[in-house]
XYZ file of C-alpha atoms in Angstrom:
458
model
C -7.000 95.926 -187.413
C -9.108 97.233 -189.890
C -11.576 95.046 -189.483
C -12.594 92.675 -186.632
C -12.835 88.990 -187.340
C -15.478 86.768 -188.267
C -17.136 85.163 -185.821
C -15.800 81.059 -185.341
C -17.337 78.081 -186.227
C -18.014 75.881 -183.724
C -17.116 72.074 -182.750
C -21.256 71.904 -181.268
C -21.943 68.525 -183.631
C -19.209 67.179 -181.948
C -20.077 67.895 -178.721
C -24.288 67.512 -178.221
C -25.551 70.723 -176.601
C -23.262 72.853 -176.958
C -24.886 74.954 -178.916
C -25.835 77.920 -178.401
C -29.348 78.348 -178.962
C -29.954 77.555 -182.766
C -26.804 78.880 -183.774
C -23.899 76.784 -184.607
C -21.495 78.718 -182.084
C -20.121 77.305 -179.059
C -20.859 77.642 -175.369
C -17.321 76.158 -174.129
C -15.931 78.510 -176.455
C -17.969 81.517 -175.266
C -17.154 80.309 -171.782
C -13.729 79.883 -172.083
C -13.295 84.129 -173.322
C -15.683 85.750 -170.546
C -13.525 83.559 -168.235
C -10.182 84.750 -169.353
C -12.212 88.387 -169.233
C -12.606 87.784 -165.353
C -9.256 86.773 -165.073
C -7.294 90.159 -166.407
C -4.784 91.602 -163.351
C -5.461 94.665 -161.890
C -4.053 97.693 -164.103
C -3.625 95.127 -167.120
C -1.034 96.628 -169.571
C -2.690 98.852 -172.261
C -1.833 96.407 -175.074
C -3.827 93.034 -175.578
C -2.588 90.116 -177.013
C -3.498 89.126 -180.717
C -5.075 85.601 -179.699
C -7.171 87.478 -176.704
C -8.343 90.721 -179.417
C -9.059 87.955 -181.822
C -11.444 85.928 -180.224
C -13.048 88.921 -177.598
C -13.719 90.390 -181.417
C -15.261 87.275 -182.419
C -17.743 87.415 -179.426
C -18.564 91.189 -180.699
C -19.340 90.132 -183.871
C -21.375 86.886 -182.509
C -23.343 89.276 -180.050
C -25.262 90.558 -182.786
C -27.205 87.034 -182.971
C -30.025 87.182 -180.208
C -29.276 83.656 -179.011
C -25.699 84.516 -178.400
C -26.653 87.820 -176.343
C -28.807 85.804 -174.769
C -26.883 83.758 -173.602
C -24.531 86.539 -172.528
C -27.030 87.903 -170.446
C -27.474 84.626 -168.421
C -23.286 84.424 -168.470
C -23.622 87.527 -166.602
C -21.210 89.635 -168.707
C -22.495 92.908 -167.922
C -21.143 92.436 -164.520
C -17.639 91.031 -166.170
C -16.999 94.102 -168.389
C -17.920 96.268 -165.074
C -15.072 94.592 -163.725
C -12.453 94.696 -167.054
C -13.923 98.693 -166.595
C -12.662 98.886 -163.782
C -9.334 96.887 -163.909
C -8.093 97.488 -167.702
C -6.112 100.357 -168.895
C -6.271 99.382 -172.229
C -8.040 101.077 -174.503
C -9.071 98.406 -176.944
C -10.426 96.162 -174.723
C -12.863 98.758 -173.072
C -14.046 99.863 -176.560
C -14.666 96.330 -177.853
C -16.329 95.463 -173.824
C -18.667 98.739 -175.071
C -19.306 97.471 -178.315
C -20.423 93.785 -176.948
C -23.038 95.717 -174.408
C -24.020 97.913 -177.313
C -24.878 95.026 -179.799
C -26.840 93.302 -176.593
C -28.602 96.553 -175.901
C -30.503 96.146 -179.574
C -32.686 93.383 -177.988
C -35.628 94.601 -176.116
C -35.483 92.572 -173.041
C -31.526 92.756 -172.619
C -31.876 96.549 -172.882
C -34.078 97.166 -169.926
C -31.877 95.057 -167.951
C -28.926 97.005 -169.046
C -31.064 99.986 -168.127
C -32.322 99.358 -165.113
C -28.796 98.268 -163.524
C -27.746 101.528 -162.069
C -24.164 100.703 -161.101
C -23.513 99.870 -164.610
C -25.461 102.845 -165.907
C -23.190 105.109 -164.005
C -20.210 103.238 -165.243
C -20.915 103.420 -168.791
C -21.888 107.268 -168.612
C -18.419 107.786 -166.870
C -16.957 106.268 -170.202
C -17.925 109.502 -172.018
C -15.043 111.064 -170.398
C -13.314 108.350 -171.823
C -10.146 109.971 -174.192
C -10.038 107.066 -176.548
C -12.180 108.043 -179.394
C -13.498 104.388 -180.657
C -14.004 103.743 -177.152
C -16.475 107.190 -177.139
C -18.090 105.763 -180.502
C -19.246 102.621 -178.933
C -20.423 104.158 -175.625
C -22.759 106.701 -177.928
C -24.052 103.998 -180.284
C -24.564 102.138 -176.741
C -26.626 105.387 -175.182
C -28.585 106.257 -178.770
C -29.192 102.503 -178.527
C -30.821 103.043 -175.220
C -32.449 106.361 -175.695
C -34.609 105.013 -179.096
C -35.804 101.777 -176.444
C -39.093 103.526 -175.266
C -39.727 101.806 -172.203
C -35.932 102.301 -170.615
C -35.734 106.250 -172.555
C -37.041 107.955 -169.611
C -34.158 106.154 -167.235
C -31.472 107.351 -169.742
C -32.595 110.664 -169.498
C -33.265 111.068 -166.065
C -29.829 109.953 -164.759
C -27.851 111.927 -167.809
C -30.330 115.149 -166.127
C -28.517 114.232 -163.125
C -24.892 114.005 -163.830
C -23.675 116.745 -164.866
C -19.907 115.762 -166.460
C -22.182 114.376 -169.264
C -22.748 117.798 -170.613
C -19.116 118.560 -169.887
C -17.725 115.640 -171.836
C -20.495 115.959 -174.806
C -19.265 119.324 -175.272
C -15.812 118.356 -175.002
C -16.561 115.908 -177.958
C -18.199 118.404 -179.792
C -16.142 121.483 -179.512
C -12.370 119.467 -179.777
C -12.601 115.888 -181.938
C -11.896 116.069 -185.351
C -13.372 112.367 -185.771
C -16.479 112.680 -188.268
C -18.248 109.357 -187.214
C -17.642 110.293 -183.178
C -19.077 113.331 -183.533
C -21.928 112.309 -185.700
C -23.129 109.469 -182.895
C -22.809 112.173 -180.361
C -25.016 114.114 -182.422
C -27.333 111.834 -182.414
C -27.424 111.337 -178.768
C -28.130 115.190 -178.338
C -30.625 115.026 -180.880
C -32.688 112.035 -179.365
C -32.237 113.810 -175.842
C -33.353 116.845 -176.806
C -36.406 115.516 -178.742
C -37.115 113.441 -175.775
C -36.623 116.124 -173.034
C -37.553 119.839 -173.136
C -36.292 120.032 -169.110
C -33.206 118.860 -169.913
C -32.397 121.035 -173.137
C -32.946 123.832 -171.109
C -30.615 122.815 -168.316
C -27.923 122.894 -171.032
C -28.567 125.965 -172.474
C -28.436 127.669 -169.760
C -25.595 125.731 -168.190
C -22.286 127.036 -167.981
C -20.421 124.057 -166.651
C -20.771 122.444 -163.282
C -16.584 122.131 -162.925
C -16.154 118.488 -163.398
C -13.413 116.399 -163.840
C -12.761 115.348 -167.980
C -11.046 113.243 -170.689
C -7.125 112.969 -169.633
C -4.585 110.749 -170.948
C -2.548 110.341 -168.120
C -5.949 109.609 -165.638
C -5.325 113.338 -163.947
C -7.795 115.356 -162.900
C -8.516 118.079 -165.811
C -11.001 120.991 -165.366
C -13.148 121.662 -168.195
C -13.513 125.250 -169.824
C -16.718 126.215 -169.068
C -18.801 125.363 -171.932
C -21.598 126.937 -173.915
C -23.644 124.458 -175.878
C -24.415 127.011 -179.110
C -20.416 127.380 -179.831
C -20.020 123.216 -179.496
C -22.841 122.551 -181.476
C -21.439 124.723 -184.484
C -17.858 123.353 -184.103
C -19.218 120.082 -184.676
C -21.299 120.849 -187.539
C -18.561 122.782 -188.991
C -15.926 119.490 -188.703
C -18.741 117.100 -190.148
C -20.536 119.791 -193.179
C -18.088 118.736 -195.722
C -17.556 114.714 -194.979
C -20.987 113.712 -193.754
C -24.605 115.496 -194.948
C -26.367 112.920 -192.336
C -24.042 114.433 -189.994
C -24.773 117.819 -191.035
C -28.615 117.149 -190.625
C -28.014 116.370 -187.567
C -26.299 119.178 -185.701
C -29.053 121.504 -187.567
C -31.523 119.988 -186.389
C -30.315 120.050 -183.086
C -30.055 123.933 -183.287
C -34.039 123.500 -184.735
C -34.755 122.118 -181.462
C -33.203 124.645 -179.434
C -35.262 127.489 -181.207
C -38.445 126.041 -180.117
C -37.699 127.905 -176.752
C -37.389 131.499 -175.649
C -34.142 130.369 -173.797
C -32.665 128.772 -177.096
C -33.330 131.210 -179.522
C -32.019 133.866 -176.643
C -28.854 131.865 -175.851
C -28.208 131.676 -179.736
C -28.321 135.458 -180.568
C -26.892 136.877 -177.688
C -23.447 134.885 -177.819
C -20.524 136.713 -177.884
C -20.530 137.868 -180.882
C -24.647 138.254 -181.157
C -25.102 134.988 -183.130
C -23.231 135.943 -185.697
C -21.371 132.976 -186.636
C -24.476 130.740 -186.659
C -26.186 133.022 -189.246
C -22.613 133.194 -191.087
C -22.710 129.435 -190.679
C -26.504 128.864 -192.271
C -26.466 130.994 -194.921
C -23.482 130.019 -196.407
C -24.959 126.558 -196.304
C -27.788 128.126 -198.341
C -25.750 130.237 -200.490
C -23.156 128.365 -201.663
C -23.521 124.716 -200.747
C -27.150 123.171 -200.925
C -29.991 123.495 -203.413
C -27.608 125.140 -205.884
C -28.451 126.549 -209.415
C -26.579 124.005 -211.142
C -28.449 121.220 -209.395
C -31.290 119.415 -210.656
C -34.793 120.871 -208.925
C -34.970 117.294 -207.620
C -32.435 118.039 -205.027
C -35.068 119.403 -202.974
C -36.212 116.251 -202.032
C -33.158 115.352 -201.074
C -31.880 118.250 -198.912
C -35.571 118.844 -197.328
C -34.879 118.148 -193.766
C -31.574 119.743 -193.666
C -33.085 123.196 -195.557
C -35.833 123.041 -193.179
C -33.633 122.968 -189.913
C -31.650 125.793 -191.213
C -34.141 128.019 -192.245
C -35.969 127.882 -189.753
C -33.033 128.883 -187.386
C -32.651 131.287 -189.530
C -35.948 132.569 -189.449
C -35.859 132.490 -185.507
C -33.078 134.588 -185.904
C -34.029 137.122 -187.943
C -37.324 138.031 -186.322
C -35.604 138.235 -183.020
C -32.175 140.185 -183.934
C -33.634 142.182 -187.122
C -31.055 145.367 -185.881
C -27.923 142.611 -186.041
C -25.667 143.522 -188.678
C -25.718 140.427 -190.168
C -29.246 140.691 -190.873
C -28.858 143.667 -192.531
C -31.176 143.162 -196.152
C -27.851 144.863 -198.396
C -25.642 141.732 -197.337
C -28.296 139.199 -197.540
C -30.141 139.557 -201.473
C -28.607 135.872 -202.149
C -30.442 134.626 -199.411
C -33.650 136.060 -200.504
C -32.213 134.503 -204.139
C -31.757 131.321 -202.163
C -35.735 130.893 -200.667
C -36.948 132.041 -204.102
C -34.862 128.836 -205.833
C -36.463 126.575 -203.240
C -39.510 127.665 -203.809
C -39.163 127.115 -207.439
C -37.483 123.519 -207.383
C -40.041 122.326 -205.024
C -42.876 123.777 -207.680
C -40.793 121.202 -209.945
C -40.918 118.522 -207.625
C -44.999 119.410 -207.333
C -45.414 118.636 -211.065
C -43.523 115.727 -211.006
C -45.200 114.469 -207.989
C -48.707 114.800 -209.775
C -47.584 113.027 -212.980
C -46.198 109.691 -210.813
C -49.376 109.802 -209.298
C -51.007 109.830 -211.582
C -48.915 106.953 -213.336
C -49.213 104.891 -210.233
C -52.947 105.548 -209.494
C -53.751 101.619 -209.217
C -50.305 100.810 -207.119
C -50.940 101.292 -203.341
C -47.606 99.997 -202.733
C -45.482 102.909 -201.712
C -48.086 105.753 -201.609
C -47.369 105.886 -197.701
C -43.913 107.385 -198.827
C -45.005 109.633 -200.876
C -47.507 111.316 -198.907
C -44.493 111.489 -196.238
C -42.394 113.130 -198.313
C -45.446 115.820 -199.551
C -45.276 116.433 -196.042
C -41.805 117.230 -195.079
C -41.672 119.425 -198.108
C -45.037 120.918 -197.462
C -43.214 122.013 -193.962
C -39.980 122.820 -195.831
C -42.394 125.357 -197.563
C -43.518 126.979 -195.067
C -40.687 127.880 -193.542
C -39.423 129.415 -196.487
C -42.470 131.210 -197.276
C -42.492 133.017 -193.454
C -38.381 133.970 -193.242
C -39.167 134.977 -197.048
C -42.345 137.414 -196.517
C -40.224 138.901 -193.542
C -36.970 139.300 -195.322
C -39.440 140.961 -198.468
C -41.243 143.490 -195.891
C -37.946 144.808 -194.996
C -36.307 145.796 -198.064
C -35.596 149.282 -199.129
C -35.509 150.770 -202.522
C -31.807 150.474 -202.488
C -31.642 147.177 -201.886
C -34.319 146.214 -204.085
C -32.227 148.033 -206.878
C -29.189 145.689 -205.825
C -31.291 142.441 -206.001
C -32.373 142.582 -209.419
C -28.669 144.359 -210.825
C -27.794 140.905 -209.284
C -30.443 138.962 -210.811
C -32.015 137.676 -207.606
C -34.873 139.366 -208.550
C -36.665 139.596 -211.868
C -40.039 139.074 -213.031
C -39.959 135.309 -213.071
C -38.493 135.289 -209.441
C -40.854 137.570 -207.956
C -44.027 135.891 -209.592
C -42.849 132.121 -208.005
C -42.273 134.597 -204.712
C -45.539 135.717 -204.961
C -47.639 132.249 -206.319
C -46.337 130.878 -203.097
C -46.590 133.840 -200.592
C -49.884 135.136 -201.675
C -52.625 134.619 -199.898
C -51.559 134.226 -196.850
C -48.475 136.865 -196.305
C -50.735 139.168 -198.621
C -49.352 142.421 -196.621
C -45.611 141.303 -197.043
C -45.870 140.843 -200.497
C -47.950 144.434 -200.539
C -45.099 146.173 -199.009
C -42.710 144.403 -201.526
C -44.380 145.494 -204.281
C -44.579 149.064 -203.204
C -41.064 149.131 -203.143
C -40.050 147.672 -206.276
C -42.896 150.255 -207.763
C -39.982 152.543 -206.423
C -37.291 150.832 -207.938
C -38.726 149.254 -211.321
C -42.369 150.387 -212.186
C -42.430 148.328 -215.649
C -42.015 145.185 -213.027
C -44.153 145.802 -210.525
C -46.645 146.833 -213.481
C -46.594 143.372 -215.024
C -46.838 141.713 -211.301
C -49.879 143.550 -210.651
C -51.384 142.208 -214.252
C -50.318 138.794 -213.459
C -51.572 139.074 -209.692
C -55.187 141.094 -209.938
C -55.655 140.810 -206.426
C -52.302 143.128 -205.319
C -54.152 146.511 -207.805
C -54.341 149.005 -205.662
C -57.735 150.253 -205.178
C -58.287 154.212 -205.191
């Protein structure tokens, strides 16, 4: 189906109070479905019947009204789809069960009830090992759900911190399923317990894998590989860069949060192959796929969070591994090339920021968002400015020589370099300037007029 069905309409005039609360849906009809729910055999078959996905779709759809979750809640059929969990073997039933619980779970009240049942907590984190993909989708919108609820976050958290097959089937997800919208939602759910939870982001970096049982078609046991959280994260992000930028945002921000420990920035560089393939991974993001020279400088607004999660992993990176290969300044002049563009499409955005304001000095209405977004770049900024001013201190004549044959340097690059930089990374751009004295002495000549403050002094 490619679409499930709208919800019915009811025969409540007919019958007086029927109703379900002030919607026009009935609660014989209602009644009549959870019942038939109760009533599936043990080890149902794995296919259901069109009439019974028809109308168990309907009450999906209808669960999205308060009233009718509600009245769900009083029907008791959190304690029904335990049961169809534990009797069904079909797929489609268990995802659309999911869905129903994940639609009530949006209302406050119904939430912490959800929450605070602990049988059915267990039992819905056991569907994460679940190999039926919509099925997964459901059970992550279900736990995000959950997880953005303040008062019933902590609970999520604290029993995922204690089961451990919920980092072995996460990674699972991430590292195997070529499904873009699965693997987004799971995102999600790592982002928001990350964010929520420092203790629990480091249990999974430094977890290997507790051996636990995983997805299997056939319901045999099936040991996991043991799993490194770094190498899933960038499989994901790799499936999901091309198809979904939210997606993409994601996963990097995800590998943000793990930088803002010792332990994360450690487990990313010293993979196998020295955190190699996350650097190859970010700065051919930056290089060749966002904030491009054939884009409009507006972009930048666009792309802010994203740039900012990668460049700052990037910048983690490269003050912690600066005798990697990959760091190496020869191979990485387009990156420099790269910060220097940001720099100057967010000057663009700057101007263009001043003149709306300036336009809309009498409007309140909005203002809120703009100062927001003055703030995420300010912070996108910043970021760029530090990995830039370390990247500048450590090339070499030679490769100074190579950027501007390239044309990633050149008078009007290294003046927006230096605007932003100076005067805060004043001994970075110092030792730049030194260099390209070296390498172009008309250049660094004209900086140095432009720039009064970098003359030397003798």
């Amino acid at each position: 189906m490619d679409r499930n069905p709208s919800p019915p309409c009811s025969d409540a005039e007919e019958e007086e109070g029927d109703a379900v609360g002030n919607t026009v849906y009935s609660k014989h009809w209602l009644f009549s479905v959870l019942t038939r729910l109760i009533e599936v055999p043990e080890g149902a078959r794995t296919e259901l019947d069109e009439e019974m996905e028809n109308d168990i779709c309907k009450v999906w759809d209808m669960s999205m009204d308060e009233d009718v979750a509600l009245f769900l809640q009083e029907f008791n059929a959190p304690d029904i789809f335990m049961g169809v969990f534990a009797k069904s073997k079909c797929p489609r039933l268990t995802e659309i069960c999911v869905g129903i619980l994940g639609n009530m779970a949006c209302f406050q009240d119904i939430c912490m009830s959800i929450s605070k049942d602990e049988n059915l907590g267990q039992v819905l984190l056991q569907r994460l090992c679940d190999s039926d993909s919509p099925t997964l989708l459901e059970t992550s919108r279900l736990l995000l759900t959950c997880l953005s609820q303040p008062e019933v976050a902590n609970v999520w958290v604290e029993r995922i911190r204690e089961n451990p097959s919920v980092y072995d089937c996460v990674c699972f997800i991430m590292s195997s399923s070529t499904n873009v919208d699965l693997l987004v939602k799971v995102g999600e759910v790592v982002d928001k317990l990350f964010d929520l939870d420092e203790e629990l982001m480091l249990n999974w970096i430094k977890n290997g894998s507790c051996r636990s049982v995983g997805p299997s078609v056939d319901d045999s046991p099936e040991e996991l590989p043991d799993f490194k959280i770094v190498p899933c994260i960038l499989e994901a992000a790799k499936q999901v860069r091309s198809d979904n930028p939210e997606g993409l945002d994601v996963y990097m921000h995800i590998l943000q949060l793990l930088t803002t420990v010792d332990e994360g920035i450690q487990a990313i560089v010293q993979a196998p192959d020295g955190g190699k393939e996350t650097w190859s991974l970010l700065y051919d993001l930056v290089c060749q796929e966002l904030c491009q020279p054939d884009d409009p400088p507006i972009i930048v607004q666009e792309q802010k969070t994203v740039l900012a999660s990668i460049l700052s992993v990037l910048s983690a990176m490269f003050a912690s591994q600066t005798e990697q290969e990959y760091t190496r300044m020869r191979k990485n002049m387009p990156l420099i090339g790269s910060l220097i563009r940001i720099l100057q499409y967010m000057e663009g955005c700057g101007k263009r920021a001043v003149e709306n304001s300036k336009e809309s000095e009498q409007e309140q209405t909005g203002r809120t968002d703009v100062n927001e977004e003055d703030f995420h770049l300010k912070i996108l900024k910043d970021i760029c400015c530090e990995l830039l001013s370390n990247m500048l201190q450590e090339l070499t004549k030679e490769n100074t020589l190579e950027g501007l044959h390239q044309g990633h340097l050149n008078e009007e690059t290294c003046s927006c370099a230096f605007q932003n930089l100076l005067p805060l990374y004043f001994a970075s751009v110092e030792s730049f300037l030194e260099v390209l004295r070296e390498a172009d002495q008309t250049l660094a000549d004209n900086l140095e007029k432009r720039f009064p403050s970098l003359k030397v002094h003798t």
